[in-house]
């Protein structure tokens, strides 16, 4: 499925194939979630969470961003209006939709891992700070949750960039 997504991305992301690419990403994330849920040791060893981020989010976002033609900072102060094409506006909407879907997935993954392993992420971090012994299963699930929180921070940052907004507070809270 990674190869299939890579092939689709190599042809470029556009309005004509975005739904197919998004569908592949959703399917790929579910496959990765199944691997993570089945065995934390193996998923950590294979860096499944990192592969999930790279293949089902980062590569797609980076393919979409140039198509949005986001204005660079600072915006012109001379009263000139930046012209943005209809396609760029539609691509920005696609990017925002994709980032929102990915955020929902990562939030769900964190919730799932916490529920299945009977811990909370703040609890896990507190245990680490106090150098308390943490069960191996919880430790590995906590590591995946922590890495997923970093992905949520990145997704929040991408969302703010696409909205041409400089409120980094939410992204910072995930890091």
mmCIF file of N, CA and C in Angstrom, residues 79-139:
data_model
loop_
_atom_site.group_PDB
_atom_site.id
_atom_site.type_symbol
_atom_site.label_atom_id
_atom_site.label_comp_id
_atom_site.label_asym_id
_atom_site.label_seq_id
_atom_site.Cartn_x
_atom_site.Cartn_y
_atom_site.Cartn_z
ATOM 1 N N UNK A 79 -1.077 47.741 0.532
ATOM 2 C CA UNK A 79 -2.455 47.760 0.060
ATOM 3 C C UNK A 79 -2.714 46.845 -1.115
ATOM 4 N N UNK A 80 -1.670 46.269 -1.687
ATOM 5 C CA UNK A 80 -1.874 45.331 -2.792
ATOM 6 C C UNK A 80 -2.530 44.053 -2.272
ATOM 7 N N UNK A 81 -3.422 43.517 -3.057
ATOM 8 C CA UNK A 81 -4.105 42.284 -2.705
ATOM 9 C C UNK A 81 -3.397 41.137 -3.409
ATOM 10 N N UNK A 82 -3.116 40.084 -2.663
ATOM 11 C CA UNK A 82 -2.492 38.918 -3.278
ATOM 12 C C UNK A 82 -3.543 38.143 -4.052
ATOM 13 N N UNK A 83 -3.243 37.844 -5.284
ATOM 14 C CA UNK A 83 -4.148 37.063 -6.114
ATOM 15 C C UNK A 83 -3.896 35.582 -5.860
ATOM 16 N N UNK A 84 -4.935 34.858 -5.512
ATOM 17 C CA UNK A 84 -4.845 33.427 -5.292
ATOM 18 C C UNK A 84 -5.865 32.768 -6.211
ATOM 19 N N UNK A 85 -5.413 31.793 -6.975
ATOM 20 C CA UNK A 85 -6.298 31.140 -7.937
ATOM 21 C C UNK A 85 -7.363 30.298 -7.237
ATOM 22 N N UNK A 86 -8.446 30.023 -7.960
ATOM 23 C CA UNK A 86 -9.505 29.160 -7.427
ATOM 24 C C UNK A 86 -8.965 27.778 -7.097
ATOM 25 N N UNK A 87 -8.065 27.283 -7.955
ATOM 26 C CA UNK A 87 -7.488 25.960 -7.701
ATOM 27 C C UNK A 87 -6.672 25.973 -6.408
ATOM 28 N N UNK A 88 -5.920 27.036 -6.173
ATOM 29 C CA UNK A 88 -5.127 27.130 -4.946
ATOM 30 C C UNK A 88 -6.036 27.151 -3.717
ATOM 31 N N UNK A 89 -7.159 27.837 -3.817
ATOM 32 C CA UNK A 89 -8.118 27.878 -2.709
ATOM 33 C C UNK A 89 -8.692 26.485 -2.461
ATOM 34 N N UNK A 90 -9.043 25.778 -3.539
ATOM 35 C CA UNK A 90 -9.565 24.417 -3.387
ATOM 36 C C UNK A 90 -8.503 23.484 -2.823
ATOM 37 N N UNK A 91 -7.266 23.642 -3.249
ATOM 38 C CA UNK A 91 -6.188 22.801 -2.732
ATOM 39 C C UNK A 91 -5.943 23.098 -1.253
ATOM 40 N N UNK A 92 -6.058 24.350 -0.865
ATOM 41 C CA UNK A 92 -5.913 24.699 0.553
ATOM 42 C C UNK A 92 -7.020 24.045 1.374
ATOM 43 N N UNK A 93 -8.236 24.046 0.838
ATOM 44 C CA UNK A 93 -9.346 23.366 1.527
ATOM 45 C C UNK A 93 -9.067 21.870 1.657
ATOM 46 N N UNK A 94 -8.519 21.276 0.606
ATOM 47 C CA UNK A 94 -8.150 19.859 0.671
ATOM 48 C C UNK A 94 -7.079 19.624 1.731
ATOM 49 N N UNK A 95 -6.092 20.495 1.769
ATOM 50 C CA UNK A 95 -5.029 20.370 2.763
ATOM 51 C C UNK A 95 -5.603 20.462 4.170
ATOM 52 N N UNK A 96 -6.446 21.447 4.410
ATOM 53 C CA UNK A 96 -7.050 21.606 5.737
ATOM 54 C C UNK A 96 -7.880 20.376 6.110
ATOM 55 N N UNK A 97 -8.634 19.860 5.148
ATOM 56 C CA UNK A 97 -9.445 18.656 5.389
ATOM 57 C C UNK A 97 -8.549 17.463 5.710
ATOM 58 N N UNK A 98 -7.482 17.299 4.958
ATOM 59 C CA UNK A 98 -6.562 16.184 5.173
ATOM 60 C C UNK A 98 -5.919 16.272 6.554
ATOM 61 N N UNK A 99 -5.453 17.458 6.920
ATOM 62 C CA UNK A 99 -4.808 17.649 8.221
ATOM 63 C C UNK A 99 -5.800 17.378 9.344
ATOM 64 N N UNK A 100 -7.024 17.817 9.175
ATOM 65 C CA UNK A 100 -8.058 17.563 10.188
ATOM 66 C C UNK A 100 -8.316 16.063 10.337
ATOM 67 N N UNK A 101 -8.425 15.340 9.220
ATOM 68 C CA UNK A 101 -8.617 13.889 9.271
ATOM 69 C C UNK A 101 -7.456 13.203 9.978
ATOM 70 N N UNK A 102 -6.253 13.597 9.662
ATOM 71 C CA UNK A 102 -5.065 13.005 10.281
ATOM 72 C C UNK A 102 -5.037 13.306 11.781
ATOM 73 N N UNK A 103 -5.424 14.511 12.168
ATOM 74 C CA UNK A 103 -5.469 14.873 13.583
ATOM 75 C C UNK A 103 -6.476 14.019 14.341
ATOM 76 N N UNK A 104 -7.622 13.811 13.746
ATOM 77 C CA UNK A 104 -8.642 12.956 14.371
ATOM 78 C C UNK A 104 -8.095 11.542 14.540
ATOM 79 N N UNK A 105 -7.406 11.034 13.522
ATOM 80 C CA UNK A 105 -6.834 9.695 13.606
ATOM 81 C C UNK A 105 -5.815 9.603 14.743
ATOM 82 N N UNK A 106 -4.877 10.539 14.813
ATOM 83 C CA UNK A 106 -3.844 10.476 15.850
ATOM 84 C C UNK A 106 -4.432 10.632 17.244
ATOM 85 N N UNK A 107 -5.425 11.488 17.398
ATOM 86 C CA UNK A 107 -6.105 11.634 18.686
ATOM 87 C C UNK A 107 -6.765 10.318 19.072
ATOM 88 N N UNK A 108 -7.402 9.680 18.109
ATOM 89 C CA UNK A 108 -8.052 8.391 18.337
ATOM 90 C C UNK A 108 -7.029 7.309 18.696
ATOM 91 N N UNK A 109 -5.899 7.294 18.004
ATOM 92 C CA UNK A 109 -4.852 6.312 18.277
ATOM 93 C C UNK A 109 -4.329 6.456 19.706
ATOM 94 N N UNK A 110 -4.078 7.683 20.121
ATOM 95 C CA UNK A 110 -3.600 7.922 21.484
ATOM 96 C C UNK A 110 -4.642 7.434 22.491
ATOM 97 N N UNK A 111 -5.898 7.787 22.266
ATOM 98 C CA UNK A 111 -6.975 7.343 23.157
ATOM 99 C C UNK A 111 -7.073 5.827 23.221
ATOM 100 N N UNK A 112 -6.961 5.180 22.074
ATOM 101 C CA UNK A 112 -7.029 3.727 21.991
ATOM 102 C C UNK A 112 -5.899 3.080 22.783
ATOM 103 N N UNK A 113 -4.668 3.544 22.584
ATOM 104 C CA UNK A 113 -3.517 2.969 23.281
ATOM 105 C C UNK A 113 -3.604 3.186 24.786
ATOM 106 N N UNK A 114 -4.082 4.351 25.198
ATOM 107 C CA UNK A 114 -4.233 4.614 26.627
ATOM 108 C C UNK A 114 -5.294 3.696 27.238
ATOM 109 N N UNK A 115 -6.398 3.528 26.535
ATOM 110 C CA UNK A 115 -7.493 2.705 27.055
ATOM 111 C C UNK A 115 -7.078 1.234 27.133
ATOM 112 N N UNK A 116 -6.500 0.703 26.073
ATOM 113 C CA UNK A 116 -6.109 -0.701 26.023
ATOM 114 C C UNK A 116 -5.039 -1.023 27.059
ATOM 115 N N UNK A 117 -4.134 -0.076 27.291
ATOM 116 C CA UNK A 117 -3.015 -0.314 28.207
ATOM 117 C C UNK A 117 -3.228 0.293 29.594
ATOM 118 N N UNK A 118 -4.399 0.886 29.813
ATOM 119 C CA UNK A 118 -4.810 1.388 31.124
ATOM 120 C C UNK A 118 -3.827 2.414 31.716
ATOM 121 N N UNK A 119 -3.563 3.485 30.971
ATOM 122 C CA UNK A 119 -2.743 4.589 31.464
ATOM 123 C C UNK A 119 -3.162 5.844 30.729
ATOM 124 N N UNK A 120 -2.680 6.980 31.214
ATOM 125 C CA UNK A 120 -2.872 8.239 30.494
ATOM 126 C C UNK A 120 -1.495 8.782 30.148
ATOM 127 N N UNK A 121 -1.419 9.555 29.120
ATOM 128 C CA UNK A 121 -0.134 10.121 28.704
ATOM 129 C C UNK A 121 0.478 11.009 29.792
ATOM 130 N N UNK A 122 -0.305 11.887 30.438
ATOM 131 C CA UNK A 122 0.302 12.677 31.536
ATOM 132 C C UNK A 122 0.839 11.777 32.661
ATOM 133 N N UNK A 123 0.132 10.699 32.944
ATOM 134 C CA UNK A 123 0.575 9.744 33.957
ATOM 135 C C UNK A 123 1.907 9.111 33.541
ATOM 136 N N UNK A 124 1.988 8.709 32.298
ATOM 137 C CA UNK A 124 3.203 8.094 31.767
ATOM 138 C C UNK A 124 4.390 9.056 31.869
ATOM 139 N N UNK A 125 4.186 10.300 31.487
ATOM 140 C CA UNK A 125 5.258 11.301 31.543
ATOM 141 C C UNK A 125 5.671 11.551 32.989
ATOM 142 N N UNK A 126 4.698 11.592 33.897
ATOM 143 C CA UNK A 126 5.002 11.773 35.321
ATOM 144 C C UNK A 126 5.856 10.604 35.833
ATOM 145 N N UNK A 127 5.511 9.378 35.437
ATOM 146 C CA UNK A 127 6.296 8.206 35.842
ATOM 147 C C UNK A 127 7.734 8.335 35.353
ATOM 148 N N UNK A 128 7.893 8.785 34.124
ATOM 149 C CA UNK A 128 9.244 8.941 33.569
ATOM 150 C C UNK A 128 10.043 9.995 34.339
ATOM 151 N N UNK A 129 9.387 11.101 34.660
ATOM 152 C CA UNK A 129 10.074 12.181 35.386
ATOM 153 C C UNK A 129 10.509 11.727 36.773
ATOM 154 N N UNK A 130 9.711 10.859 37.391
ATOM 155 C CA UNK A 130 10.022 10.372 38.734
ATOM 156 C C UNK A 130 10.908 9.131 38.696
ATOM 157 N N UNK A 131 11.311 8.735 37.500
ATOM 158 C CA UNK A 131 12.160 7.555 37.304
ATOM 159 C C UNK A 131 11.543 6.295 37.914
ATOM 160 N N UNK A 132 10.212 6.233 37.857
ATOM 161 C CA UNK A 132 9.529 5.052 38.365
ATOM 162 C C UNK A 132 9.557 3.958 37.307
ATOM 163 N N UNK A 133 9.539 2.726 37.793
ATOM 164 C CA UNK A 133 9.496 1.590 36.875
ATOM 165 C C UNK A 133 8.138 1.573 36.163
ATOM 166 N N UNK A 134 8.193 1.437 34.871
ATOM 167 C CA UNK A 134 6.976 1.366 34.062
ATOM 168 C C UNK A 134 6.996 0.025 33.351
ATOM 169 N N UNK A 135 5.860 -0.676 33.387
ATOM 170 C CA UNK A 135 5.779 -1.959 32.693
ATOM 171 C C UNK A 135 6.183 -1.781 31.235
ATOM 172 N N UNK A 136 6.845 -2.782 30.704
ATOM 173 C CA UNK A 136 7.352 -2.720 29.335
ATOM 174 C C UNK A 136 6.237 -2.398 28.337
ATOM 175 N N UNK A 137 5.103 -3.054 28.494
ATOM 176 C CA UNK A 137 3.979 -2.844 27.570
ATOM 177 C C UNK A 137 3.506 -1.387 27.610
ATOM 178 N N UNK A 138 3.391 -0.845 28.818
ATOM 179 C CA UNK A 138 2.964 0.551 28.968
ATOM 180 C C UNK A 138 4.049 1.491 28.467
ATOM 181 N N UNK A 139 5.291 1.156 28.733
ATOM 182 C CA UNK A 139 6.398 1.996 28.286
ATOM 183 C C UNK A 139 6.407 2.132 26.765
#
